[in-house]
């Protein structure tokens, strides 16, 4: 009988057999030390500093570069290291549950009631979504589109990506798909059916809404948004057994044609100046459910502006009209939801339309706008991340990246 990693006949894995392979793959010493530090603080009755949790997720993100396309191994090796810190001998569902549900380091919320995940939970849930994003890329490659990884898996990986427990919904896998025009939706429908964990019923619902979109709402100013339930049937997930935690989460696709992307990026103007672009622009979004949030935007100083989000119920969903950008009476620039999707710079999954240069140009214009405002208010602290509605869940590496752009601005 051939056992993997020293598994016994009941499928339990020996940590002592896994650790050498983990060591050959990457240097886990910092992850190990920072986890042990968190345990000692918790055991002493102290509160884990946010900086320590940030350092731990940062160390895991650096390790992850050694596990490209091997997310299941990353999750397994991480559990072996965490388990070994606490003198566990075997990996089984009991150990997985212990670390997945581990709230010793604080069950606090980070923003909008969003629960902070446990260290192992953040690792596992990030691994699952990175793997599924790769599967989406494989399914849609060749459709004449471009795909960008946005949302928490782009700016909060191994840090604030959470599962479905304690009454809070799991983090979505958010992707932006750019198409030449809406006729490409048929190809996307065909391709996406190959994504593991996606049922035929989910694909059929998507297909029905794409037809309604093309018939009624495709005007060059409207985004098509759709959420799929992933892993909602009995398909097993090798990274997270159903016996450990609920595996279902949502894949959130935002599909836009090139004209819509150009509208969001303000491609017709070389600079983001009021005299060139006016004080406000909106786009429409055709989505399945009514938005519960306000149209909330922030400027580079962190000042908030919120207004009611217009929503009309239509066949197959709702139409909302969020701002692309807003300039107030002080000439302060507030990037809207769709612009903040594109900074921090999203991960490019595939690019058959060559949009990378367009995204880079938008990044340049945003930095130039921050520099313009800084010259007018030299004593005010202005930062890129202050203008992002999700800045409280950014991973440390993302904060560093944006701060480097602040300094270059």
mmCIF file of C-alpha atoms in Angstrom:
data_model
loop_
_atom_site.group_PDB
_atom_site.id
_atom_site.type_symbol
_atom_site.label_atom_id
_atom_site.label_comp_id
_atom_site.label_asym_id
_atom_site.label_seq_id
_atom_site.Cartn_x
_atom_site.Cartn_y
_atom_site.Cartn_z
ATOM 1 C CA UNK A 1 0.000 0.000 0.000
ATOM 2 C CA UNK A 2 1.397 3.388 -1.040
ATOM 3 C CA UNK A 3 0.818 6.126 1.532
ATOM 4 C CA UNK A 4 1.310 9.823 0.847
ATOM 5 C CA UNK A 5 3.350 11.796 3.369
ATOM 6 C CA UNK A 6 3.323 8.862 5.789
ATOM 7 C CA UNK A 7 -0.467 8.633 5.985
ATOM 8 C CA UNK A 8 -1.879 5.857 8.142
ATOM 9 C CA UNK A 9 -4.672 3.603 6.816
ATOM 10 C CA UNK A 10 -7.289 6.086 8.104
ATOM 11 C CA UNK A 11 -5.950 8.907 5.938
ATOM 12 C CA UNK A 12 -4.199 10.765 8.773
ATOM 13 C CA UNK A 13 -0.978 12.477 7.656
ATOM 14 C CA UNK A 14 2.233 12.483 9.657
ATOM 15 C CA UNK A 15 3.583 15.989 10.246
ATOM 16 C CA UNK A 16 7.125 14.667 10.578
ATOM 17 C CA UNK A 17 6.917 13.356 7.004
ATOM 18 C CA UNK A 18 5.536 16.625 5.600
ATOM 19 C CA UNK A 19 7.999 19.042 7.205
ATOM 20 C CA UNK A 20 11.071 18.010 5.137
ATOM 21 C CA UNK A 21 9.178 18.625 1.897
ATOM 22 C CA UNK A 22 7.958 21.978 3.212
ATOM 23 C CA UNK A 23 11.537 22.924 4.058
ATOM 24 C CA UNK A 24 12.746 21.933 0.589
ATOM 25 C CA UNK A 25 10.054 24.059 -0.998
ATOM 26 C CA UNK A 26 10.535 27.273 1.042
ATOM 27 C CA UNK A 27 11.990 28.770 4.214
ATOM 28 C CA UNK A 28 9.165 28.628 6.768
ATOM 29 C CA UNK A 29 11.251 29.869 9.713
ATOM 30 C CA UNK A 30 9.719 33.356 9.893
ATOM 31 C CA UNK A 31 6.160 32.041 9.589
ATOM 32 C CA UNK A 32 6.898 29.556 12.361
ATOM 33 C CA UNK A 33 8.464 32.189 14.646
ATOM 34 C CA UNK A 34 5.672 34.732 14.176
ATOM 35 C CA UNK A 35 2.963 32.137 14.810
ATOM 36 C CA UNK A 36 4.709 30.987 17.977
ATOM 37 C CA UNK A 37 4.957 34.616 19.089
ATOM 38 C CA UNK A 38 1.212 35.075 18.637
ATOM 39 C CA UNK A 39 0.510 31.925 20.676
ATOM 40 C CA UNK A 40 2.722 33.067 23.548
ATOM 41 C CA UNK A 41 0.987 36.437 23.652
ATOM 42 C CA UNK A 42 -2.437 34.772 23.642
ATOM 43 C CA UNK A 43 -1.394 32.320 26.357
ATOM 44 C CA UNK A 44 -0.206 35.217 28.515
ATOM 45 C CA UNK A 45 -3.599 36.878 28.294
ATOM 46 C CA UNK A 46 -2.297 39.661 26.082
ATOM 47 C CA UNK A 47 -3.755 41.082 22.879
ATOM 48 C CA UNK A 48 -2.008 40.283 19.605
ATOM 49 C CA UNK A 49 -0.767 43.556 18.069
ATOM 50 C CA UNK A 50 -2.142 44.256 14.602
ATOM 51 C CA UNK A 51 1.438 44.743 13.421
ATOM 52 C CA UNK A 52 2.254 41.164 14.388
ATOM 53 C CA UNK A 53 -0.720 39.754 12.487
ATOM 54 C CA UNK A 54 0.315 41.887 9.519
ATOM 55 C CA UNK A 55 3.868 40.560 9.697
ATOM 56 C CA UNK A 56 2.597 36.973 9.771
ATOM 57 C CA UNK A 57 0.424 37.391 6.658
ATOM 58 C CA UNK A 58 3.281 39.226 4.956
ATOM 59 C CA UNK A 59 5.609 36.275 5.661
ATOM 60 C CA UNK A 60 3.062 33.813 4.233
ATOM 61 C CA UNK A 61 2.662 35.933 1.103
ATOM 62 C CA UNK A 62 6.410 35.837 0.551
ATOM 63 C CA UNK A 63 6.429 32.049 1.041
ATOM 64 C CA UNK A 64 3.603 31.689 -1.488
ATOM 65 C CA UNK A 65 5.878 32.744 -4.345
ATOM 66 C CA UNK A 66 7.502 29.308 -3.998
ATOM 67 C CA UNK A 67 4.147 27.557 -4.474
ATOM 68 C CA UNK A 68 2.967 28.856 -7.840
ATOM 69 C CA UNK A 69 0.211 26.530 -9.133
ATOM 70 C CA UNK A 70 0.630 24.391 -5.987
ATOM 71 C CA UNK A 71 -1.936 25.951 -3.661
ATOM 72 C CA UNK A 72 -2.953 22.630 -2.089
ATOM 73 C CA UNK A 73 0.666 22.003 -1.072
ATOM 74 C CA UNK A 74 0.916 25.501 0.403
ATOM 75 C CA UNK A 75 -2.175 24.927 2.566
ATOM 76 C CA UNK A 76 -0.904 21.501 3.676
ATOM 77 C CA UNK A 77 2.604 22.681 4.481
ATOM 78 C CA UNK A 78 1.251 25.679 6.387
ATOM 79 C CA UNK A 79 -0.890 23.425 8.550
ATOM 80 C CA UNK A 80 2.061 21.116 9.194
ATOM 81 C CA UNK A 81 4.169 24.057 10.385
ATOM 82 C CA UNK A 82 1.409 25.519 12.567
ATOM 83 C CA UNK A 83 0.602 22.097 13.979
ATOM 84 C CA UNK A 84 4.251 21.376 14.732
ATOM 85 C CA UNK A 85 4.570 24.645 16.670
ATOM 86 C CA UNK A 86 1.993 23.215 19.075
ATOM 87 C CA UNK A 87 3.554 19.724 19.109
ATOM 88 C CA UNK A 88 0.877 17.975 17.027
ATOM 89 C CA UNK A 89 1.939 14.670 15.459
ATOM 90 C CA UNK A 90 -0.708 14.143 12.780
ATOM 91 C CA UNK A 91 -2.832 16.162 10.382
ATOM 92 C CA UNK A 92 -6.470 15.159 10.470
ATOM 93 C CA UNK A 93 -9.808 16.964 10.326
ATOM 94 C CA UNK A 94 -9.624 17.726 14.048
ATOM 95 C CA UNK A 95 -6.368 19.654 13.562
ATOM 96 C CA UNK A 96 -7.743 21.394 10.482
ATOM 97 C CA UNK A 97 -10.833 22.504 12.427
ATOM 98 C CA UNK A 98 -8.753 23.633 15.398
ATOM 99 C CA UNK A 99 -6.656 25.996 13.297
ATOM 100 C CA UNK A 100 -9.424 27.051 10.906
ATOM 101 C CA UNK A 101 -11.631 28.092 13.857
ATOM 102 C CA UNK A 102 -8.747 29.505 15.889
ATOM 103 C CA UNK A 103 -9.869 32.802 17.444
ATOM 104 C CA UNK A 104 -7.166 33.043 20.098
ATOM 105 C CA UNK A 105 -5.658 36.051 18.358
ATOM 106 C CA UNK A 106 -8.829 38.151 18.291
ATOM 107 C CA UNK A 107 -12.284 37.826 16.761
ATOM 108 C CA UNK A 108 -12.425 41.513 15.932
ATOM 109 C CA UNK A 109 -13.905 43.075 12.817
ATOM 110 C CA UNK A 110 -11.920 45.189 10.389
ATOM 111 C CA UNK A 111 -14.612 47.137 8.501
ATOM 112 C CA UNK A 112 -18.328 47.049 7.743
ATOM 113 C CA UNK A 113 -18.806 44.107 10.096
ATOM 114 C CA UNK A 114 -16.255 42.019 8.188
ATOM 115 C CA UNK A 115 -14.763 39.421 10.527
ATOM 116 C CA UNK A 116 -11.016 39.010 10.642
ATOM 117 C CA UNK A 117 -10.151 35.394 9.736
ATOM 118 C CA UNK A 118 -7.903 33.124 11.741
ATOM 119 C CA UNK A 119 -4.335 32.756 10.387
ATOM 120 C CA UNK A 120 -4.928 29.292 8.884
ATOM 121 C CA UNK A 121 -8.380 30.240 7.604
ATOM 122 C CA UNK A 122 -6.896 33.186 5.671
ATOM 123 C CA UNK A 123 -4.250 30.895 4.160
ATOM 124 C CA UNK A 124 -6.708 28.173 3.108
ATOM 125 C CA UNK A 125 -9.331 30.541 1.723
ATOM 126 C CA UNK A 126 -6.740 32.510 -0.215
ATOM 127 C CA UNK A 127 -5.305 29.285 -1.665
ATOM 128 C CA UNK A 128 -8.747 28.147 -2.803
ATOM 129 C CA UNK A 129 -9.485 31.413 -4.585
ATOM 130 C CA UNK A 130 -6.051 31.707 -6.199
ATOM 131 C CA UNK A 131 -6.517 28.166 -7.522
ATOM 132 C CA UNK A 132 -10.043 28.930 -8.782
ATOM 133 C CA UNK A 133 -8.864 32.172 -10.405
ATOM 134 C CA UNK A 134 -6.322 30.109 -12.322
ATOM 135 C CA UNK A 135 -9.092 27.720 -13.384
ATOM 136 C CA UNK A 136 -11.171 30.698 -14.560
ATOM 137 C CA UNK A 137 -8.190 31.938 -16.558
ATOM 138 C CA UNK A 138 -7.816 28.535 -18.233
ATOM 139 C CA UNK A 139 -11.541 28.409 -19.006
ATOM 140 C CA UNK A 140 -11.732 31.890 -20.574
ATOM 141 C CA UNK A 141 -8.390 32.000 -22.321
ATOM 142 C CA UNK A 142 -8.989 32.104 -26.073
ATOM 143 C CA UNK A 143 -12.277 34.026 -25.788
ATOM 144 C CA UNK A 144 -10.713 37.303 -26.971
ATOM 145 C CA UNK A 145 -10.992 38.900 -23.540
ATOM 146 C CA UNK A 146 -8.767 40.131 -20.722
ATOM 147 C CA UNK A 147 -9.154 39.203 -17.063
ATOM 148 C CA UNK A 148 -8.078 41.020 -13.911
ATOM 149 C CA UNK A 149 -8.079 39.690 -10.352
ATOM 150 C CA UNK A 150 -9.525 42.374 -8.084
ATOM 151 C CA UNK A 151 -11.024 42.518 -4.588
ATOM 152 C CA UNK A 152 -9.701 40.912 -1.410
ATOM 153 C CA UNK A 153 -7.774 38.145 -3.182
ATOM 154 C CA UNK A 154 -5.807 40.861 -4.975
ATOM 155 C CA UNK A 155 -5.237 43.298 -2.097
ATOM 156 C CA UNK A 156 -5.797 41.170 1.033
ATOM 157 C CA UNK A 157 -4.463 37.695 0.243
ATOM 158 C CA UNK A 158 -3.336 35.596 3.231
ATOM 159 C CA UNK A 159 -4.509 38.533 5.344
ATOM 160 C CA UNK A 160 -8.259 39.165 5.241
ATOM 161 C CA UNK A 161 -9.727 36.490 2.955
ATOM 162 C CA UNK A 162 -12.246 34.635 5.095
ATOM 163 C CA UNK A 163 -14.466 31.584 4.910
ATOM 164 C CA UNK A 164 -18.113 31.011 5.718
ATOM 165 C CA UNK A 165 -18.282 30.697 9.495
ATOM 166 C CA UNK A 166 -19.578 32.490 12.586
ATOM 167 C CA UNK A 167 -22.513 33.876 10.640
ATOM 168 C CA UNK A 168 -20.436 35.970 8.263
ATOM 169 C CA UNK A 169 -20.395 35.388 4.528
ATOM 170 C CA UNK A 170 -17.245 34.154 2.831
ATOM 171 C CA UNK A 171 -15.049 36.503 0.826
ATOM 172 C CA UNK A 172 -15.922 36.590 -2.860
ATOM 173 C CA UNK A 173 -13.496 35.841 -5.658
ATOM 174 C CA UNK A 174 -13.772 39.112 -7.615
ATOM 175 C CA UNK A 175 -12.729 39.269 -11.258
ATOM 176 C CA UNK A 176 -13.034 41.950 -13.907
ATOM 177 C CA UNK A 177 -13.407 40.690 -17.480
ATOM 178 C CA UNK A 178 -12.908 43.088 -20.396
ATOM 179 C CA UNK A 179 -14.495 42.221 -23.757
ATOM 180 C CA UNK A 180 -14.401 43.936 -27.117
ATOM 181 C CA UNK A 181 -18.209 44.068 -27.079
ATOM 182 C CA UNK A 182 -21.209 42.220 -25.643
ATOM 183 C CA UNK A 183 -21.232 39.612 -28.414
ATOM 184 C CA UNK A 184 -18.336 37.954 -26.577
ATOM 185 C CA UNK A 185 -20.730 36.997 -23.755
ATOM 186 C CA UNK A 186 -21.668 33.781 -25.597
ATOM 187 C CA UNK A 187 -18.023 32.684 -25.598
ATOM 188 C CA UNK A 188 -17.706 33.553 -21.914
ATOM 189 C CA UNK A 189 -20.796 31.458 -21.133
ATOM 190 C CA UNK A 190 -19.366 28.466 -22.970
ATOM 191 C CA UNK A 191 -15.943 28.806 -21.387
ATOM 192 C CA UNK A 192 -17.046 29.388 -17.815
ATOM 193 C CA UNK A 193 -18.988 26.119 -17.746
ATOM 194 C CA UNK A 194 -15.601 24.364 -17.447
ATOM 195 C CA UNK A 195 -14.730 25.985 -14.094
ATOM 196 C CA UNK A 196 -14.624 23.295 -11.349
ATOM 197 C CA UNK A 197 -17.167 23.759 -8.571
ATOM 198 C CA UNK A 198 -19.664 25.537 -10.833
ATOM 199 C CA UNK A 199 -23.006 23.846 -11.499
ATOM 200 C CA UNK A 200 -24.923 23.794 -14.788
ATOM 201 C CA UNK A 201 -27.800 25.655 -13.110
ATOM 202 C CA UNK A 202 -25.465 28.528 -12.223
ATOM 203 C CA UNK A 203 -24.246 28.734 -15.832
ATOM 204 C CA UNK A 204 -27.847 28.723 -17.106
ATOM 205 C CA UNK A 205 -28.761 31.658 -14.860
ATOM 206 C CA UNK A 206 -25.755 33.555 -16.166
ATOM 207 C CA UNK A 207 -26.728 32.794 -19.762
ATOM 208 C CA UNK A 208 -30.283 34.058 -19.183
ATOM 209 C CA UNK A 209 -29.053 37.360 -17.775
ATOM 210 C CA UNK A 210 -26.519 37.908 -20.584
ATOM 211 C CA UNK A 211 -29.360 37.687 -23.101
ATOM 212 C CA UNK A 212 -31.404 40.251 -21.163
ATOM 213 C CA UNK A 213 -28.373 42.514 -20.925
ATOM 214 C CA UNK A 214 -27.747 42.471 -24.662
ATOM 215 C CA UNK A 215 -31.410 43.060 -25.388
ATOM 216 C CA UNK A 216 -32.099 45.899 -22.944
ATOM 217 C CA UNK A 217 -29.023 47.415 -21.322
ATOM 218 C CA UNK A 218 -25.990 47.223 -23.607
ATOM 219 C CA UNK A 219 -25.440 50.932 -24.270
ATOM 220 C CA UNK A 220 -21.662 51.312 -23.877
ATOM 221 C CA UNK A 221 -22.167 52.814 -20.402
ATOM 222 C CA UNK A 222 -23.313 49.768 -18.411
ATOM 223 C CA UNK A 223 -21.317 47.095 -16.546
ATOM 224 C CA UNK A 224 -22.684 43.536 -16.461
ATOM 225 C CA UNK A 225 -22.206 42.028 -12.983
ATOM 226 C CA UNK A 226 -23.036 38.482 -11.971
ATOM 227 C CA UNK A 227 -22.377 36.295 -8.934
ATOM 228 C CA UNK A 228 -21.981 32.510 -9.161
ATOM 229 C CA UNK A 229 -22.179 30.099 -6.257
ATOM 230 C CA UNK A 230 -19.009 28.014 -6.268
ATOM 231 C CA UNK A 231 -18.662 24.639 -4.541
ATOM 232 C CA UNK A 232 -22.372 24.613 -3.693
ATOM 233 C CA UNK A 233 -22.955 20.986 -4.703
ATOM 234 C CA UNK A 234 -21.257 17.815 -3.476
ATOM 235 C CA UNK A 235 -18.054 18.317 -5.472
ATOM 236 C CA UNK A 236 -15.188 17.806 -2.973
ATOM 237 C CA UNK A 237 -12.591 20.530 -2.539
ATOM 238 C CA UNK A 238 -9.149 19.038 -2.002
ATOM 239 C CA UNK A 239 -7.917 22.086 -0.071
ATOM 240 C CA UNK A 240 -10.820 22.319 2.406
ATOM 241 C CA UNK A 241 -12.792 19.171 3.282
ATOM 242 C CA UNK A 242 -16.508 19.758 3.850
ATOM 243 C CA UNK A 243 -16.076 17.998 7.204
ATOM 244 C CA UNK A 244 -13.935 20.932 8.372
ATOM 245 C CA UNK A 245 -15.951 23.969 7.250
ATOM 246 C CA UNK A 246 -18.571 25.055 4.692
ATOM 247 C CA UNK A 247 -16.877 25.329 1.312
ATOM 248 C CA UNK A 248 -19.332 27.458 -0.668
ATOM 249 C CA UNK A 249 -18.409 30.991 -1.687
ATOM 250 C CA UNK A 250 -19.232 33.346 -4.559
ATOM 251 C CA UNK A 251 -17.430 34.151 -7.769
ATOM 252 C CA UNK A 252 -18.238 37.769 -8.595
ATOM 253 C CA UNK A 253 -17.697 38.703 -12.245
ATOM 254 C CA UNK A 254 -17.799 42.278 -13.501
ATOM 255 C CA UNK A 255 -17.842 42.257 -17.299
ATOM 256 C CA UNK A 256 -17.387 45.442 -19.272
ATOM 257 C CA UNK A 257 -16.877 46.271 -22.906
ATOM 258 C CA UNK A 258 -13.949 48.400 -24.029
ATOM 259 C CA UNK A 259 -16.173 51.526 -24.300
ATOM 260 C CA UNK A 260 -17.277 51.047 -20.679
ATOM 261 C CA UNK A 261 -13.670 50.567 -19.535
ATOM 262 C CA UNK A 262 -12.637 53.717 -21.389
ATOM 263 C CA UNK A 263 -15.464 55.622 -19.711
ATOM 264 C CA UNK A 264 -14.316 54.463 -16.277
ATOM 265 C CA UNK A 265 -10.651 55.226 -16.984
ATOM 266 C CA UNK A 266 -11.529 58.647 -18.451
ATOM 267 C CA UNK A 267 -9.460 57.654 -21.447
ATOM 268 C CA UNK A 268 -10.436 60.719 -23.466
ATOM 269 C CA UNK A 269 -8.519 63.098 -21.208
ATOM 270 C CA UNK A 270 -4.740 63.113 -20.656
ATOM 271 C CA UNK A 271 -5.098 64.524 -17.116
ATOM 272 C CA UNK A 272 -7.719 64.277 -14.388
ATOM 273 C CA UNK A 273 -8.550 67.980 -14.248
ATOM 274 C CA UNK A 274 -11.941 69.560 -13.661
ATOM 275 C CA UNK A 275 -11.784 71.741 -16.771
ATOM 276 C CA UNK A 276 -11.203 68.636 -18.902
ATOM 277 C CA UNK A 277 -13.672 66.204 -17.331
ATOM 278 C CA UNK A 278 -16.314 68.066 -15.362
ATOM 279 C CA UNK A 279 -17.229 67.383 -11.728
ATOM 280 C CA UNK A 280 -18.937 64.015 -11.991
ATOM 281 C CA UNK A 281 -19.441 60.935 -14.148
ATOM 282 C CA UNK A 282 -21.491 57.783 -13.568
ATOM 283 C CA UNK A 283 -21.838 54.343 -15.089
ATOM 284 C CA UNK A 284 -24.685 51.901 -14.770
ATOM 285 C CA UNK A 285 -24.329 48.415 -13.329
ATOM 286 C CA UNK A 286 -26.755 45.604 -14.199
ATOM 287 C CA UNK A 287 -26.610 43.311 -11.161
ATOM 288 C CA UNK A 288 -28.686 40.516 -9.644
ATOM 289 C CA UNK A 289 -29.615 42.076 -6.304
ATOM 290 C CA UNK A 290 -30.398 45.508 -4.976
ATOM 291 C CA UNK A 291 -27.386 47.322 -3.564
ATOM 292 C CA UNK A 292 -27.566 47.770 0.199
ATOM 293 C CA UNK A 293 -24.697 50.221 0.454
ATOM 294 C CA UNK A 294 -24.494 53.922 -0.283
ATOM 295 C CA UNK A 295 -22.383 55.337 -3.078
ATOM 296 C CA UNK A 296 -19.410 55.901 -0.784
ATOM 297 C CA UNK A 297 -16.214 57.537 -2.040
ATOM 298 C CA UNK A 298 -13.076 59.003 -0.433
ATOM 299 C CA UNK A 299 -10.514 61.565 -1.508
ATOM 300 C CA UNK A 300 -6.725 61.369 -1.117
ATOM 301 C CA UNK A 301 -6.927 62.955 2.354
ATOM 302 C CA UNK A 302 -9.367 60.247 3.539
ATOM 303 C CA UNK A 303 -12.405 62.526 3.536
ATOM 304 C CA UNK A 304 -15.654 60.650 2.882
ATOM 305 C CA UNK A 305 -18.566 61.563 0.634
ATOM 306 C CA UNK A 306 -21.665 59.338 0.569
ATOM 307 C CA UNK A 307 -24.899 59.713 -1.336
ATOM 308 C CA UNK A 308 -27.919 57.476 -1.971
ATOM 309 C CA UNK A 309 -27.344 54.951 -4.717
ATOM 310 C CA UNK A 310 -30.066 55.137 -7.340
ATOM 311 C CA UNK A 311 -31.482 51.658 -7.987
ATOM 312 C CA UNK A 312 -34.214 50.525 -10.368
ATOM 313 C CA UNK A 313 -35.600 46.989 -10.400
ATOM 314 C CA UNK A 314 -35.554 45.547 -13.923
ATOM 315 C CA UNK A 315 -35.998 42.149 -15.494
ATOM 316 C CA UNK A 316 -33.240 39.851 -14.285
ATOM 317 C CA UNK A 317 -31.954 42.151 -11.563
ATOM 318 C CA UNK A 318 -31.347 45.775 -10.727
ATOM 319 C CA UNK A 319 -29.742 48.804 -12.362
ATOM 320 C CA UNK A 320 -27.638 51.050 -10.163
ATOM 321 C CA UNK A 321 -25.662 54.140 -11.168
ATOM 322 C CA UNK A 322 -22.514 54.599 -9.044
ATOM 323 C CA UNK A 323 -20.115 57.454 -9.588
ATOM 324 C CA UNK A 324 -16.996 56.911 -11.670
ATOM 325 C CA UNK A 325 -15.482 59.960 -9.982
ATOM 326 C CA UNK A 326 -16.523 63.093 -8.150
ATOM 327 C CA UNK A 327 -14.864 66.500 -7.718
ATOM 328 C CA UNK A 328 -16.166 68.583 -4.821
ATOM 329 C CA UNK A 329 -16.262 72.323 -4.181
ATOM 330 C CA UNK A 330 -12.645 72.226 -2.961
ATOM 331 C CA UNK A 331 -11.520 70.573 -6.217
ATOM 332 C CA UNK A 332 -10.682 67.360 -4.353
ATOM 333 C CA UNK A 333 -10.816 64.192 -6.445
ATOM 334 C CA UNK A 334 -12.899 61.228 -5.218
ATOM 335 C CA UNK A 335 -12.351 58.073 -7.315
ATOM 336 C CA UNK A 336 -15.475 55.898 -7.501
ATOM 337 C CA UNK A 337 -15.909 52.193 -6.870
ATOM 338 C CA UNK A 338 -14.864 51.040 -10.340
ATOM 339 C CA UNK A 339 -11.789 53.236 -10.447
ATOM 340 C CA UNK A 340 -10.641 51.904 -7.079
ATOM 341 C CA UNK A 341 -10.946 48.409 -8.537
ATOM 342 C CA UNK A 342 -7.907 49.362 -10.596
ATOM 343 C CA UNK A 343 -5.671 50.658 -7.840
ATOM 344 C CA UNK A 344 -3.878 49.015 -6.196
ATOM 345 C CA UNK A 345 -2.955 47.588 -9.569
ATOM 346 C CA UNK A 346 -4.946 44.380 -10.074
ATOM 347 C CA UNK A 347 -3.328 41.071 -10.945
ATOM 348 C CA UNK A 348 -3.538 40.330 -14.674
ATOM 349 C CA UNK A 349 -4.847 36.783 -15.166
ATOM 350 C CA UNK A 350 -4.891 36.865 -18.977
ATOM 351 C CA UNK A 351 -4.713 39.708 -21.499
ATOM 352 C CA UNK A 352 -5.795 39.033 -25.062
ATOM 353 C CA UNK A 353 -6.891 42.647 -25.622
ATOM 354 C CA UNK A 354 -3.617 44.219 -24.485
ATOM 355 C CA UNK A 355 -5.220 46.337 -21.759
ATOM 356 C CA UNK A 356 -2.176 46.301 -19.469
ATOM 357 C CA UNK A 357 -0.863 49.508 -21.024
ATOM 358 C CA UNK A 358 -4.260 51.180 -20.586
ATOM 359 C CA UNK A 359 -4.334 50.259 -16.891
ATOM 360 C CA UNK A 360 -0.773 51.542 -16.461
ATOM 361 C CA UNK A 361 -1.779 54.848 -18.058
ATOM 362 C CA UNK A 362 -4.677 55.190 -15.638
ATOM 363 C CA UNK A 363 -2.337 54.490 -12.717
ATOM 364 C CA UNK A 364 -0.095 57.282 -13.988
ATOM 365 C CA UNK A 365 -3.030 59.704 -14.177
ATOM 366 C CA UNK A 366 -4.154 58.874 -10.647
ATOM 367 C CA UNK A 367 -0.641 59.506 -9.288
ATOM 368 C CA UNK A 368 -0.404 62.721 -11.282
ATOM 369 C CA UNK A 369 -3.734 63.846 -9.799
ATOM 370 C CA UNK A 370 -2.446 63.178 -6.265
ATOM 371 C CA UNK A 371 0.711 65.157 -7.063
ATOM 372 C CA UNK A 372 -1.420 68.036 -8.413
ATOM 373 C CA UNK A 373 -3.439 68.199 -5.186
ATOM 374 C CA UNK A 374 -0.287 67.918 -3.049
ATOM 375 C CA UNK A 375 1.189 71.036 -4.666
ATOM 376 C CA UNK A 376 -1.974 72.952 -3.768
ATOM 377 C CA UNK A 377 -2.077 71.603 -0.180
ATOM 378 C CA UNK A 378 1.577 70.954 0.722
ATOM 379 C CA UNK A 379 0.942 70.564 4.470
ATOM 380 C CA UNK A 380 -1.837 67.971 4.092
ATOM 381 C CA UNK A 381 -1.060 64.256 4.206
ATOM 382 C CA UNK A 382 -2.390 62.786 0.946
ATOM 383 C CA UNK A 383 -2.103 59.093 0.112
ATOM 384 C CA UNK A 384 -3.394 56.744 -2.579
ATOM 385 C CA UNK A 385 -4.788 54.261 -0.068
ATOM 386 C CA UNK A 386 -6.762 56.978 1.770
ATOM 387 C CA UNK A 387 -8.973 57.184 -1.333
ATOM 388 C CA UNK A 388 -9.851 53.474 -1.325
ATOM 389 C CA UNK A 389 -13.068 52.274 0.297
ATOM 390 C CA UNK A 390 -11.428 48.955 1.290
ATOM 391 C CA UNK A 391 -8.126 50.277 2.656
ATOM 392 C CA UNK A 392 -8.737 48.761 6.100
ATOM 393 C CA UNK A 393 -8.362 45.232 4.682
ATOM 394 C CA UNK A 394 -5.232 45.825 2.596
ATOM 395 C CA UNK A 395 -2.361 43.407 3.078
ATOM 396 C CA UNK A 396 0.907 44.982 4.286
ATOM 397 C CA UNK A 397 2.592 44.500 0.894
ATOM 398 C CA UNK A 398 -0.176 46.478 -0.800
ATOM 399 C CA UNK A 399 0.177 49.348 1.659
ATOM 400 C CA UNK A 400 3.921 49.420 0.989
ATOM 401 C CA UNK A 401 3.384 49.427 -2.764
ATOM 402 C CA UNK A 402 0.946 52.334 -2.606
ATOM 403 C CA UNK A 403 3.145 54.262 -0.208
ATOM 404 C CA UNK A 404 6.054 53.955 -2.619
ATOM 405 C CA UNK A 405 3.832 55.613 -5.219
ATOM 406 C CA UNK A 406 2.938 58.329 -2.695
ATOM 407 C CA UNK A 407 6.601 59.133 -2.283
ATOM 408 C CA UNK A 408 7.247 59.075 -6.029
ATOM 409 C CA UNK A 409 4.300 61.417 -6.499
#
